[in-house]
Amino acid sequence: MSRIGKLPIALEAGVRAVVKDGALSVVGPKGQLGLAVPAAITMQLEGSTLVVARRGDSKREKALHGLTRKLAANMVRGVSKGFTRTLEINGVGYRAEVKGNALSLSLGYSHPVVYQLPAGVAAKVERQVLITLEGADRQLLGNVAAEIRRLRPPEPYKGKGIKYAEEVIRRKAGKAAAGASAG
């Protein structure tokens, strides 16, 4: 049996889950999320825990078992506590600010880049260079963070650009440093 799939999902106080017609719906203080459960997977609500099981032992069913359980657990955590993702902006004159439901970024281009945030994702900017994204849907939050990072990915020489807070940029030596050591 799947090590991840066999673990029950504890529903915290204020979180309500409904399994109906091959779909899981989770409602909590941070919002509401839904998931289409594959036909090979069954879900039962036992008191305040959600149990995920598979019908057979094929390789595909084993893979779906752990995946579906983890997606459901992320939904439960998302509607109760939420998820955050932090981005850092490095570079002279690079900055960000929140304008309503949009993120205005100055990234060294001739014009400011305006990124429209989707529903379910909120942004806060600290010190004009730290962007904190918050939301209940982990997958949507990750996609938004990746799209913002893609606007100006960090370059390997000076590290200028947008990077994840925990990301480490491998730096390259410039032409002057490479020529001096080879001589």
GROMACS .gro file of C-alpha atoms in nm:
model
  183
    1MET     CA    1   0.000   0.000   0.000
    2SER     CA    2   0.115   0.355  -0.071
    3ARG     CA    3   0.300   0.507   0.224
    4ILE     CA    4   0.153   0.850   0.159
    5GLY     CA    5  -0.187   0.728   0.037
    6LYS     CA    6  -0.266   0.521   0.345
    7LEU     CA    7  -0.230   0.816   0.587
    8PRO     CA    8  -0.566   0.960   0.696
    9ILE     CA    9  -0.629   1.333   0.653
   10ALA     CA   10  -0.739   1.504   0.974
   11LEU     CA   11  -0.996   1.779   0.924
   12GLU     CA   12  -0.929   2.075   1.152
   13ALA     CA   13  -1.198   2.270   1.333
   14GLY     CA   14  -1.395   2.487   1.092
   15VAL     CA   15  -1.313   2.271   0.788
   16ARG     CA   16  -1.594   2.077   0.622
   17ALA     CA   17  -1.543   1.816   0.349
   18VAL     CA   18  -1.806   1.659   0.124
   19VAL     CA   19  -1.743   1.359  -0.103
   20LYS     CA   20  -2.017   1.329  -0.364
   21ASP     CA   21  -2.039   1.193  -0.721
   22GLY     CA   22  -1.664   1.141  -0.765
   23ALA     CA   23  -1.573   1.487  -0.641
   24LEU     CA   24  -1.430   1.623  -0.318
   25SER     CA   25  -1.534   1.966  -0.196
   26VAL     CA   26  -1.358   2.129   0.101
   27VAL     CA   27  -1.482   2.447   0.270
   28GLY     CA   28  -1.295   2.639   0.539
   29PRO     CA   29  -1.221   2.988   0.671
   30LYS     CA   30  -0.983   3.070   0.381
   31GLY     CA   31  -1.219   2.963   0.103
   32GLN     CA   32  -1.356   2.667  -0.090
   33LEU     CA   33  -1.171   2.419  -0.313
   34GLY     CA   34  -1.280   2.121  -0.522
   35LEU     CA   35  -1.112   1.812  -0.665
   36ALA     CA   36  -1.230   1.555  -0.919
   37VAL     CA   37  -1.147   1.214  -0.768
   38PRO     CA   38  -1.025   0.955  -1.024
   39ALA     CA   39  -1.250   0.652  -1.072
   40ALA     CA   40  -0.980   0.415  -0.937
   41ILE     CA   41  -0.975   0.598  -0.601
   42THR     CA   42  -1.236   0.602  -0.325
   43MET     CA   43  -1.273   0.855  -0.046
   44GLN     CA   44  -1.473   0.816   0.274
   45LEU     CA   45  -1.539   1.063   0.548
   46GLU     CA   46  -1.504   0.892   0.888
   47GLY     CA   47  -1.585   1.142   1.160
   48SER     CA   48  -1.331   1.422   1.134
   49THR     CA   49  -1.089   1.230   0.910
   50LEU     CA   50  -1.082   1.169   0.539
   51VAL     CA   51  -0.959   0.826   0.426
   52VAL     CA   52  -0.832   0.765   0.071
   53ALA     CA   53  -0.822   0.410  -0.071
   54ARG     CA   54  -0.769   0.249  -0.410
   55ARG     CA   55  -0.977  -0.020  -0.575
   56GLY     CA   56  -0.698  -0.230  -0.730
   57ASP     CA   57  -0.321  -0.279  -0.733
   58SER     CA   58  -0.220  -0.168  -1.081
   59LYS     CA   59   0.078   0.065  -1.118
   60ARG     CA   60  -0.148   0.353  -1.227
   61GLU     CA   61  -0.382   0.306  -0.929
   62LYS     CA   62  -0.087   0.301  -0.689
   63ALA     CA   63   0.044   0.626  -0.838
   64LEU     CA   64  -0.299   0.793  -0.824
   65HIS     CA   65  -0.348   0.681  -0.462
   66GLY     CA   66  -0.062   0.886  -0.318
   67LEU     CA   67  -0.123   1.178  -0.553
   68THR     CA   68  -0.494   1.208  -0.473
   69ARG     CA   69  -0.430   1.186  -0.100
   70LYS     CA   70  -0.165   1.460  -0.117
   71LEU     CA   71  -0.387   1.686  -0.329
   72ALA     CA   72  -0.672   1.641  -0.079
   73ALA     CA   73  -0.439   1.711   0.216
   74ASN     CA   74  -0.315   2.029   0.043
   75MET     CA   75  -0.677   2.138  -0.006
   76VAL     CA   76  -0.757   2.085   0.363
   77ARG     CA   77  -0.445   2.277   0.472
   78GLY     CA   78  -0.513   2.551   0.218
   79VAL     CA   79  -0.867   2.628   0.333
   80SER     CA   80  -0.765   2.619   0.701
   81LYS     CA   81  -0.421   2.789   0.711
   82GLY     CA   82  -0.343   2.888   0.353
   83PHE     CA   83  -0.012   2.883   0.166
   84THR     CA   84   0.248   3.154   0.110
   85ARG     CA   85   0.526   3.196  -0.144
   86THR     CA   86   0.792   3.468  -0.120
   87LEU     CA   87   0.978   3.622  -0.414
   88GLU     CA   88   1.281   3.853  -0.393
   89ILE     CA   89   1.371   4.119  -0.648
   90ASN     CA   90   1.745   4.193  -0.694
   91GLY     CA   91   1.879   4.473  -0.912
   92VAL     CA   92   1.930   4.848  -0.910
   93GLY     CA   93   1.598   5.023  -0.970
   94TYR     CA   94   1.401   4.697  -0.964
   95ARG     CA   95   1.092   4.728  -0.745
   96ALA     CA   96   0.732   4.620  -0.705
   97GLU     CA   97   0.409   4.763  -0.569
   98VAL     CA   98   0.052   4.640  -0.535
   99LYS     CA   99  -0.219   4.843  -0.710
  100GLY     CA  100  -0.557   4.692  -0.630
  101ASN     CA  101  -0.563   4.342  -0.776
  102ALA     CA  102  -0.250   4.396  -0.987
  103LEU     CA  103   0.122   4.386  -0.923
  104SER     CA  104   0.320   4.668  -1.088
  105LEU     CA  105   0.685   4.572  -1.141
  106SER     CA  106   0.978   4.791  -1.253
  107LEU     CA  107   1.227   4.537  -1.388
  108GLY     CA  108   1.466   4.737  -1.603
  109TYR     CA  109   1.243   4.741  -1.910
  110SER     CA  110   1.139   5.067  -2.077
  111HIS     CA  111   0.795   5.034  -1.918
  112PRO     CA  112   0.654   4.895  -1.591
  113VAL     CA  113   0.519   4.540  -1.616
  114VAL     CA  114   0.168   4.501  -1.473
  115TYR     CA  115   0.078   4.147  -1.365
  116GLN     CA  116  -0.294   4.088  -1.298
  117LEU     CA  117  -0.338   3.857  -0.997
  118PRO     CA  118  -0.601   3.583  -1.040
  119ALA     CA  119  -0.890   3.542  -0.796
  120GLY     CA  120  -0.777   3.350  -0.489
  121VAL     CA  121  -0.424   3.495  -0.477
  122ALA     CA  122  -0.330   3.805  -0.275
  123ALA     CA  123   0.005   3.986  -0.280
  124LYS     CA  124   0.188   4.201  -0.026
  125VAL     CA  125   0.506   4.396  -0.100
  126GLU     CA  126   0.758   4.474   0.174
  127ARG     CA  127   1.050   4.716   0.123
  128GLN     CA  128   0.961   4.730  -0.252
  129VAL     CA  129   1.171   4.417  -0.319
  130LEU     CA  130   0.998   4.137  -0.125
  131ILE     CA  131   0.675   4.000  -0.273
  132THR     CA  132   0.466   3.767  -0.054
  133LEU     CA  133   0.192   3.575  -0.235
  134GLU     CA  134  -0.088   3.416  -0.030
  135GLY     CA  135  -0.369   3.182  -0.128
  136ALA     CA  136  -0.563   2.868  -0.044
  137ASP     CA  137  -0.489   2.677  -0.367
  138ARG     CA  138  -0.127   2.556  -0.361
  139GLN     CA  139  -0.113   2.474  -0.732
  140LEU     CA  140  -0.251   2.814  -0.839
  141LEU     CA  141  -0.012   2.991  -0.600
  142GLY     CA  142   0.288   2.806  -0.742
  143ASN     CA  143   0.183   2.884  -1.100
  144VAL     CA  144   0.143   3.255  -1.021
  145ALA     CA  145   0.484   3.265  -0.850
  146ALA     CA  146   0.643   3.093  -1.152
  147GLU     CA  147   0.478   3.337  -1.396
  148ILE     CA  148   0.601   3.638  -1.196
  149ARG     CA  149   0.954   3.490  -1.177
  150ARG     CA  150   0.946   3.431  -1.554
  151LEU     CA  151   0.902   3.808  -1.614
  152ARG     CA  152   1.272   3.859  -1.526
  153PRO     CA  153   1.451   3.538  -1.421
  154PRO     CA  154   1.774   3.585  -1.224
  155GLU     CA  155   2.085   3.604  -1.439
  156PRO     CA  156   2.398   3.410  -1.333
  157TYR     CA  157   2.655   3.694  -1.336
  158LYS     CA  158   2.516   3.952  -1.093
  159GLY     CA  159   2.201   3.771  -0.977
  160LYS     CA  160   1.969   4.048  -1.103
  161GLY     CA  161   1.605   3.948  -1.148
  162ILE     CA  162   1.321   3.784  -0.956
  163LYS     CA  163   1.395   3.470  -0.755
  164TYR     CA  164   1.223   3.258  -0.494
  165ALA     CA  165   1.330   3.349  -0.139
  166GLU     CA  166   1.478   3.002  -0.075
  167GLU     CA  167   1.639   2.974  -0.421
  168VAL     CA  168   2.018   2.982  -0.450
  169ILE     CA  169   2.155   3.132  -0.770
  170ARG     CA  170   2.475   2.967  -0.896
  171ARG     CA  171   2.699   3.255  -0.992
  172LYS     CA  172   2.941   3.250  -1.285
  173ALA     CA  173   3.274   3.426  -1.302
  174GLY     CA  174   3.282   3.718  -1.545
  175LYS     CA  175   3.520   3.765  -1.838
  176ALA     CA  176   3.776   3.959  -1.631
  177ALA     CA  177   3.793   3.693  -1.359
  178ALA     CA  178   3.817   3.409  -1.612
  179GLY     CA  179   4.096   3.581  -1.809
  180ALA     CA  180   4.302   3.667  -1.500
  181SER     CA  181   4.310   3.309  -1.369
  182ALA     CA  182   4.393   3.156  -1.710
  183GLY     CA  183   4.697   3.380  -1.767
   0.00000   0.00000   0.00000
